[in-house]
XYZ file of C-alpha atoms in Angstrom:
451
model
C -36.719 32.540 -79.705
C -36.561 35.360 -76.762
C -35.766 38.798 -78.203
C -32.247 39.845 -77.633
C -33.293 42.679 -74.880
C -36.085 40.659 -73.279
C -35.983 37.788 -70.289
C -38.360 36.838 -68.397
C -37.025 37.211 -64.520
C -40.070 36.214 -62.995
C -38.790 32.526 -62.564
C -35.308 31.342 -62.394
C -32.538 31.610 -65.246
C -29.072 30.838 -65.511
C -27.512 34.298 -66.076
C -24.149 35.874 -66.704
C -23.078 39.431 -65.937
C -20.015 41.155 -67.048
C -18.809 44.334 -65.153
C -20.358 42.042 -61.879
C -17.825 44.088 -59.460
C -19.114 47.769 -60.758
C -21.175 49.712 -58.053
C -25.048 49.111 -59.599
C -23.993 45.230 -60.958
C -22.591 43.683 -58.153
C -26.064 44.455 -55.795
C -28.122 43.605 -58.655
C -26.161 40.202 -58.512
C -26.855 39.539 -54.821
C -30.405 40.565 -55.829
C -30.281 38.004 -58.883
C -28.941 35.065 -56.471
C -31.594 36.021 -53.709
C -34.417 35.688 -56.035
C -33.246 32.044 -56.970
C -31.078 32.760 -60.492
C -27.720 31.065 -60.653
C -25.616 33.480 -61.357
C -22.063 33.902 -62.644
C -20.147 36.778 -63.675
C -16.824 38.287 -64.749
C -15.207 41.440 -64.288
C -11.097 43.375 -64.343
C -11.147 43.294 -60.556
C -10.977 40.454 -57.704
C -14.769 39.850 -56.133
C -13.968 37.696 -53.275
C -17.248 38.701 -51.700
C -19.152 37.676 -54.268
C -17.231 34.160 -54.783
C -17.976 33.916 -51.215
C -21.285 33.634 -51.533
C -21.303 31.354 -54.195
C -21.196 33.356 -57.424
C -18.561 32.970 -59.514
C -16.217 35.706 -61.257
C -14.143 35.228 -64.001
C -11.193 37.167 -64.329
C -8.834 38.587 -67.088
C -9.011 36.603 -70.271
C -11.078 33.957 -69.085
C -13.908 36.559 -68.671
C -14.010 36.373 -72.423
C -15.686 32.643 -72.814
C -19.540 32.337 -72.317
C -19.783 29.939 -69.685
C -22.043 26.884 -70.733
C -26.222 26.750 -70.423
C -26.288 30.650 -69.632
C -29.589 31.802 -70.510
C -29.182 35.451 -70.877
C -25.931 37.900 -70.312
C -26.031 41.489 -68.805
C -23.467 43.826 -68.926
C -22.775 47.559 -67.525
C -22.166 50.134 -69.357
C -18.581 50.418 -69.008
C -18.462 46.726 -71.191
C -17.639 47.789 -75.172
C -20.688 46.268 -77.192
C -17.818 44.356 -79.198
C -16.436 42.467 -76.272
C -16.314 38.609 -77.046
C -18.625 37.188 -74.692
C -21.664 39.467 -76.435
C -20.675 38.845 -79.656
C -20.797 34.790 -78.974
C -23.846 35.368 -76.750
C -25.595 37.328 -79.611
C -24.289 34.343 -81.672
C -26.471 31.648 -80.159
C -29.821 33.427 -79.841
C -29.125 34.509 -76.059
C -30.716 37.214 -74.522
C -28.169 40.241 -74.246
C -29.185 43.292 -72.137
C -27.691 46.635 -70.449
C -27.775 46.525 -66.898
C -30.044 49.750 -67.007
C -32.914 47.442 -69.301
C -32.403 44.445 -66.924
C -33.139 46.410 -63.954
C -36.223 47.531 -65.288
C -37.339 43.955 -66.088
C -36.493 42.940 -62.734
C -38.258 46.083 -61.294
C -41.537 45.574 -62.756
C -41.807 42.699 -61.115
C -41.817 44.375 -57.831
C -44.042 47.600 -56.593
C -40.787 49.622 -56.857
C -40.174 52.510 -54.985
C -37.337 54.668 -56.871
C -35.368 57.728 -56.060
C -34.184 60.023 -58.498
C -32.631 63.144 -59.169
C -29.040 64.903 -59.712
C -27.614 64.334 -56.358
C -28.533 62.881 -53.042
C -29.805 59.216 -55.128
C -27.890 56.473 -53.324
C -28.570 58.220 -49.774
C -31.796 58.939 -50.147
C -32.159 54.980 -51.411
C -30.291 54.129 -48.586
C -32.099 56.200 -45.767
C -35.301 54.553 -47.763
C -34.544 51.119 -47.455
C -33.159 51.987 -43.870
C -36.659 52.972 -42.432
C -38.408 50.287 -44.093
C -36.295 47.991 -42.101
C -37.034 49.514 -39.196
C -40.766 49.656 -39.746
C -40.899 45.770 -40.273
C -41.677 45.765 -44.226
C -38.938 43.673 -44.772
C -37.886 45.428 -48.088
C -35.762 44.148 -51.300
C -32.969 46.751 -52.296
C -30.321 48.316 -54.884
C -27.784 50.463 -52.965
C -25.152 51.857 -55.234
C -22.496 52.348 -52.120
C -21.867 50.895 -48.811
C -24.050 51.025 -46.029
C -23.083 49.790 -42.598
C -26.536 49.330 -41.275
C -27.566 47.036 -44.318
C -26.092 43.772 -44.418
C -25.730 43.507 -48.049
C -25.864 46.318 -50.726
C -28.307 44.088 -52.675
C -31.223 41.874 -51.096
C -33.889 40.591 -52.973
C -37.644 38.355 -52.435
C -39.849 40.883 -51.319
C -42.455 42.324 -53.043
C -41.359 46.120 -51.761
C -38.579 47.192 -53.858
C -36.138 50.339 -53.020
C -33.897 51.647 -56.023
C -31.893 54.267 -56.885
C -33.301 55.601 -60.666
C -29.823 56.778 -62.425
C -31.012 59.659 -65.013
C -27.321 58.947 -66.746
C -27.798 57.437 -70.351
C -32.001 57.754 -69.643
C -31.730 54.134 -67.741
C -34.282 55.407 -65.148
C -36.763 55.659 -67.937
C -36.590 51.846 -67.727
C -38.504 51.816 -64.874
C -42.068 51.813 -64.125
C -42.356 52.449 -60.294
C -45.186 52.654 -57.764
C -43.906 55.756 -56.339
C -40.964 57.705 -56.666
C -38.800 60.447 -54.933
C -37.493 63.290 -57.019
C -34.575 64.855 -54.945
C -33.371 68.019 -57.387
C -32.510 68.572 -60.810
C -29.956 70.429 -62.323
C -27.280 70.055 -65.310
C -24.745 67.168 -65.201
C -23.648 64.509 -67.151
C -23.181 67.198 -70.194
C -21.400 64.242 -72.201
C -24.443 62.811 -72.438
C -27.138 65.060 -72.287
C -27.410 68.580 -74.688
C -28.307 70.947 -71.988
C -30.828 71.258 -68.643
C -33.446 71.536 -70.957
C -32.773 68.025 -72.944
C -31.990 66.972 -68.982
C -35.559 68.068 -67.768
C -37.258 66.406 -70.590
C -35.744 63.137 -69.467
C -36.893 63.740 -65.627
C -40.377 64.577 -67.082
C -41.238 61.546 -69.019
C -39.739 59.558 -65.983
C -42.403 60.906 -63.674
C -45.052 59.848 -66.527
C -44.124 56.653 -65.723
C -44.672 57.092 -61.879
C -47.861 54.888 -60.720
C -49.638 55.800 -57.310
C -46.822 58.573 -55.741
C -44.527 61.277 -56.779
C -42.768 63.126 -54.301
C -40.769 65.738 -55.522
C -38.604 69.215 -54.384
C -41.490 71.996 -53.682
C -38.993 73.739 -56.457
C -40.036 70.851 -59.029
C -43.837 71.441 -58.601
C -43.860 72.981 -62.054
C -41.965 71.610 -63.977
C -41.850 67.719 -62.735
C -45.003 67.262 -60.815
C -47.355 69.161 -62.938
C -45.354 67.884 -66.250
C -48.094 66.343 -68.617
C -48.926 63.293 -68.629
C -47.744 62.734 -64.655
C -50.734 60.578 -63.057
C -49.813 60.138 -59.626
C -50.594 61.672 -56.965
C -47.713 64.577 -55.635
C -46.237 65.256 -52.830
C -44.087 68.266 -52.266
C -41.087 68.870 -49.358
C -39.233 72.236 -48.759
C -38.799 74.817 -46.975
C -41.623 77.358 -47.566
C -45.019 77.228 -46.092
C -46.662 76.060 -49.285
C -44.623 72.760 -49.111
C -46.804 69.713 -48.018
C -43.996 69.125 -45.665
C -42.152 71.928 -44.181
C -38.416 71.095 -43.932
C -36.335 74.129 -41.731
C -32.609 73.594 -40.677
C -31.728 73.367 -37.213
C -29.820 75.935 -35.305
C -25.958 76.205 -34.120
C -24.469 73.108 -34.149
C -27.192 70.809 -33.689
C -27.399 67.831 -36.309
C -30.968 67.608 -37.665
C -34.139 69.357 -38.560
C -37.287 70.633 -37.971
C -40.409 68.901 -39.823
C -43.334 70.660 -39.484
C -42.321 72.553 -36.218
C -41.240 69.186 -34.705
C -37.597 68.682 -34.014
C -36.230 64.964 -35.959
C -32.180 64.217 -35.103
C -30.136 63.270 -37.708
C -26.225 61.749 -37.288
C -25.290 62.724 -40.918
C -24.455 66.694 -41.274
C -25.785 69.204 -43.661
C -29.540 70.386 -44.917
C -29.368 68.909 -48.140
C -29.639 65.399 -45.804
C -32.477 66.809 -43.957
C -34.521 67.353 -47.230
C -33.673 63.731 -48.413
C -34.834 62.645 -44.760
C -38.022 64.346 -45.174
C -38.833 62.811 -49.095
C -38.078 59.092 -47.690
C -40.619 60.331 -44.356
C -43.520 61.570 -47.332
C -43.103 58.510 -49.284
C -42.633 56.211 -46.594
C -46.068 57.051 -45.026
C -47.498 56.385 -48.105
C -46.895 52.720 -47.409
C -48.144 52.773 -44.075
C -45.019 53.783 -42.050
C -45.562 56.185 -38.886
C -44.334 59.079 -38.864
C -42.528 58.500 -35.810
C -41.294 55.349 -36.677
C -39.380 56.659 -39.773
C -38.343 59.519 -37.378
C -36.562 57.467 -34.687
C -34.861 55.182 -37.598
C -33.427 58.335 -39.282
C -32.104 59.621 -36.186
C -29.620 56.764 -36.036
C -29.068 56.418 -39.620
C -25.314 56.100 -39.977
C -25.273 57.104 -43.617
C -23.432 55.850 -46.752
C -19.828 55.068 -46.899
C -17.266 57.981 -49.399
C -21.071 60.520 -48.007
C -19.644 62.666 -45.225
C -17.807 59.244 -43.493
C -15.619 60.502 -40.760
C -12.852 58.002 -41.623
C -10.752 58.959 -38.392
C -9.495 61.657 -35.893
C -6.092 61.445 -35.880
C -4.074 63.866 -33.251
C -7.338 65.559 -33.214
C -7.475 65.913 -37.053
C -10.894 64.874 -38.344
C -10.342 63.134 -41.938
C -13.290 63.224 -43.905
C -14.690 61.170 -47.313
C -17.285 61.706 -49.370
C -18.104 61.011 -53.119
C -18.724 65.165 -54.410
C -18.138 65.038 -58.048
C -20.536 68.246 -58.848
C -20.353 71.991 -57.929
C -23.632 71.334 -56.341
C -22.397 68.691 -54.105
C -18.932 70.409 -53.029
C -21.043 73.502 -51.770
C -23.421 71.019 -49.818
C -20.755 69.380 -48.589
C -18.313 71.950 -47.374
C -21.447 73.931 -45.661
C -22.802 71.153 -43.986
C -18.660 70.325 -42.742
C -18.524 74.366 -41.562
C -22.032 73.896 -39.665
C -20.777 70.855 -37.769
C -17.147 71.531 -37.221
C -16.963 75.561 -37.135
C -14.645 77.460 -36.077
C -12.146 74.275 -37.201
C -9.828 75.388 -40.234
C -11.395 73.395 -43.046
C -9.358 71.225 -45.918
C -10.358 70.257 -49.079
C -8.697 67.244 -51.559
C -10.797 67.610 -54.507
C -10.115 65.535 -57.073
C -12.406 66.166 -60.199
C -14.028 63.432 -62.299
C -14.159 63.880 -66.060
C -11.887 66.835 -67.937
C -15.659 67.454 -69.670
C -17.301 68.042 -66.379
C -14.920 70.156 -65.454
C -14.543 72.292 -68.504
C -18.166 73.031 -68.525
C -17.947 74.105 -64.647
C -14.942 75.332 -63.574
C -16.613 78.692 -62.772
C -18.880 77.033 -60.652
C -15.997 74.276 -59.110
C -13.518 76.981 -58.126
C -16.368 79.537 -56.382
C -17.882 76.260 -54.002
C -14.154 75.140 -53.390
C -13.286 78.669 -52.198
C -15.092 78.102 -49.597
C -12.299 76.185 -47.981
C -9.394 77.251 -45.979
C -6.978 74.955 -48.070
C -7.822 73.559 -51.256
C -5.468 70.698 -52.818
C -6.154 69.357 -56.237
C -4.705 66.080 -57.405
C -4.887 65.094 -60.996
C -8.266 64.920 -62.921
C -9.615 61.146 -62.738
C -10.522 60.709 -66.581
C -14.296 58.809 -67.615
C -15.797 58.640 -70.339
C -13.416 61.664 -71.827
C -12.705 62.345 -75.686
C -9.080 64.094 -76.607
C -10.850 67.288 -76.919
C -11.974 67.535 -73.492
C -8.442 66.008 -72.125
C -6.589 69.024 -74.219
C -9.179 72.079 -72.849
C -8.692 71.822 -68.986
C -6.454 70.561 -66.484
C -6.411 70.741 -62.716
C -3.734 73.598 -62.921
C -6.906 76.078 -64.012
C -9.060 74.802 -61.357
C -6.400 75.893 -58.574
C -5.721 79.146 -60.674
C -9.445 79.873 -60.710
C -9.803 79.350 -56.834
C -7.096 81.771 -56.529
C -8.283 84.461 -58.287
C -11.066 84.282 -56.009
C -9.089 84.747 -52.899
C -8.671 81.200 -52.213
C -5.395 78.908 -50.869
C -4.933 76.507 -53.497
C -2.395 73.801 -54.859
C -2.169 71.521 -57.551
C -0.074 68.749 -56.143
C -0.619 65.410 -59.116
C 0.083 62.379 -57.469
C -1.990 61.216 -54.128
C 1.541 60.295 -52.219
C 2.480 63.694 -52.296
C -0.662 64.689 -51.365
C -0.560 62.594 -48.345
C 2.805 63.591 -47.177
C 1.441 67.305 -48.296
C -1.371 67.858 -45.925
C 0.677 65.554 -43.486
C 3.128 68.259 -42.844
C 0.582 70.860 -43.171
C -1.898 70.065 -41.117
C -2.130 70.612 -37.476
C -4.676 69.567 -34.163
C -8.275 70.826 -34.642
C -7.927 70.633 -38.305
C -11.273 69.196 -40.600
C -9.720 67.500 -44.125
C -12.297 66.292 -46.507
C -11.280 64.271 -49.609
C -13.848 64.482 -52.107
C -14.201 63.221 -55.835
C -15.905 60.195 -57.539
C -12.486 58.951 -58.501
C -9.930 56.840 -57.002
C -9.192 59.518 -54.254
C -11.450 56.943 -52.112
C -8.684 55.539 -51.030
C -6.720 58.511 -50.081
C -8.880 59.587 -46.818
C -7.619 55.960 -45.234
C -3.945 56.582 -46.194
C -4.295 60.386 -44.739
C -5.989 58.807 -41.634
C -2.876 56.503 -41.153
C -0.016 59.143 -42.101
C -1.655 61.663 -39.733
């Protein structure tokens, strides 16, 4: 009998996945299906595009049966290790695994090519699998968000594999790629890990695990590329002469950068895109892409839908979506908004993801949001919170740190008011970015329309 977190993927399987609609499972599905598993699935929410294409998704209560002759289950991480269908699946010998373990089955099959780090993952992956395209390698990928240039988020038979490595709950440690991308590293996820040092550990033993290519942040050279143990070969991007690619921002206005004295366009805003551009450039070479090649298919890289997506320009307002969740990522974000749009009064909806995250940085969340000319803060979106962390912050000290800063900030709860908020508020010329890795992706549309 098969181990309960083993399955052999390399040849077709009947296989069940609950939590199919969630942003990692649902490509991994379309990955599944391409490689010639029959696949069914069940999740909370409708996934007509999935039944579409011939998977099926239970819903509600029914996604509590086992359907018949499945030969192994996988579930996200969101799905309580008690919930029925494990229990039964458990039951009768059938392989049960996280989506994180499955993955890295799956993955070793492949010469994978993963991106990592803190921030930037999904459009780094994205801009990966994006040039690959373009050069003619035909490559399988995992995108974790919607990309307008790809036709699915999840495609599957070739040998070259781009994925995003998620350092949450240590599931890129599952992986054993060919090469890999380190974008950054810094603390997050404190519910999980201890502290940056606990977090650095984890990053370390992942590039262990790296096979031919590591290409890493010139500020990583230490402590990631020269970690013990790391075998590969290491690559370094950044902006200082010493960097084996020399990354420099452009000038004024203009959207791009300048690799190695040599100007490359970019459509998506901001520096911290630039230095993802030039990691997918380094590792792309590696697998015989020209340089120039990769250049010209960055240039019209669209990007990554809730990353800097203009969602509309209503009576000359530009409404803006992106998925910031870190004090990192606001900064990024709101500079690389001020370098395209400036002298335009800037907005900012920020709606913050987990009470914990935002007890541990408020400090850090109010001095990036300041940057804005009007702040508005909804709610906090709750994930993965305990009672302690819901009773030590709410979104009433966020707004009162901003202030004390010299910023303009409300707290306004519900996203209606919000909408007919900035609605009044707002006038021509205006730039109003919604940002948060909560359910505020839907306000940016809903601004767009009541603008």
């Amino acid at each position: 009998m098969i181990a309960h977190d083993l399955i052999d993927l390399s040849h077709p399987r009947r296989l069940h996945l609950l939590g199919v609609g969630g942003s990692g499972m649902k490509p991994f599905a379309l990955l599944l299906q391409a490689e010639g598993h029959e696949v069914s699935g069940a999740d909370r929410n409708r996934c007509d595009d999935l039944e579409t294409i011939g998977i099926p998704v239970l819903a509600a209560e029914a996604g509590h049966n086992l359907p018949w002759g499945v030969e192994g289950v996988v579930h996200s991480a969101a799905v309580a290790l008690d919930h029925p269908v494990l229990v039964d699946a458990r039951a009768r010998g059938i392989p049960v695994l996280k989506y994180a373990r499955a993955m890295g089955i799956y993955a070793r099959t492949k010469r994978t090519l993963a991106v990592a780090g803190t921030h930037g993952k999904t459009t780094t992956t994205a801009m990966l699998a994006h040039v690959l395209r373009r050069a003619g390698l035909d490559p399988s990928y995992l995108i974790g968000g919607h990309v307008p240039q790809l036709p699915v988020p999840g495609r599957g038979r070739s040998d070259l594999f781009a994925v995003e490595a998620c350092e949450f709950d240590r599931s890129f440690l599952h992986l054993a790629p060919s090469a890999a991308i380190v974008t950054n590293l810094e603390a997050d996820h404190l519910d999980y890990y201890r502290d940056l040092v606990e977090i650095t550990a984890a990053f370390r033993a992942f590039a262990t695990q790296v096979g031919e290519l590591l290409v890493v942040h010139e500020g990583l050279r230490e402590t990631i590329g020269r970690a013990g143990g790391v075998r590969a070969r290491v690559k370094t991007f950044g902006p200082s002469p010493d960097a084996d690619l020399r990354v420099l921002p452009a000038e004024g206005t203009r959207r791009g950068f300048f690799l190695d004295d040599r100007f490359v366009s970019m459509r998506m805003p901001g520096y911290h895109n630039a230095l993802n551009a030039v990691a997918v450039i380094a590792l792309a070479e590696a697998y015989g892409v020209d340089r120039d090649v990769a250049a010209r298919a960055l240039a019209d890289f669209e990007g990554v839908g809730r990353r800097l997506l203009v969602v509309g320009r209503p009576r000359g307002i530009a409404v803006v979506d992106d998925y910031a969740h870190h004090p990192t990522e606001v900064a990024a974000g709101l500079r690389a908004l001020r370098h395209a749009y400036a002298p335009r009064r800037l907005w900012v909806v920020f709606q913050p993801h987990q009470y914990s995250r935002l007890r541990r940085f408020l400090p850090e969340f109010a001095e990036a949001l300041s940057a804005a000319d009007r702040v508005v803060v909804p709610e906090v979106f709750a994930a993965r919170d305990g009672q302690e962390d819901r009773e030590s912050v709410c979104s009433d000290d966020l707004v009162s740190s901003v202030r004390r800063l010299g910023g303009d900030a409300v707290h306004i709860p519900d996203f209606p008011a919000v909408v007919d908020f900035v609605r009044t508020q707002a006038r021509t010329g205006d730039v109003v970015v919604t940002m948060g890795a909560g359910d505020i992706g839907h306000v940016a549309g809903r601004l767009a329309q009541a603008l």
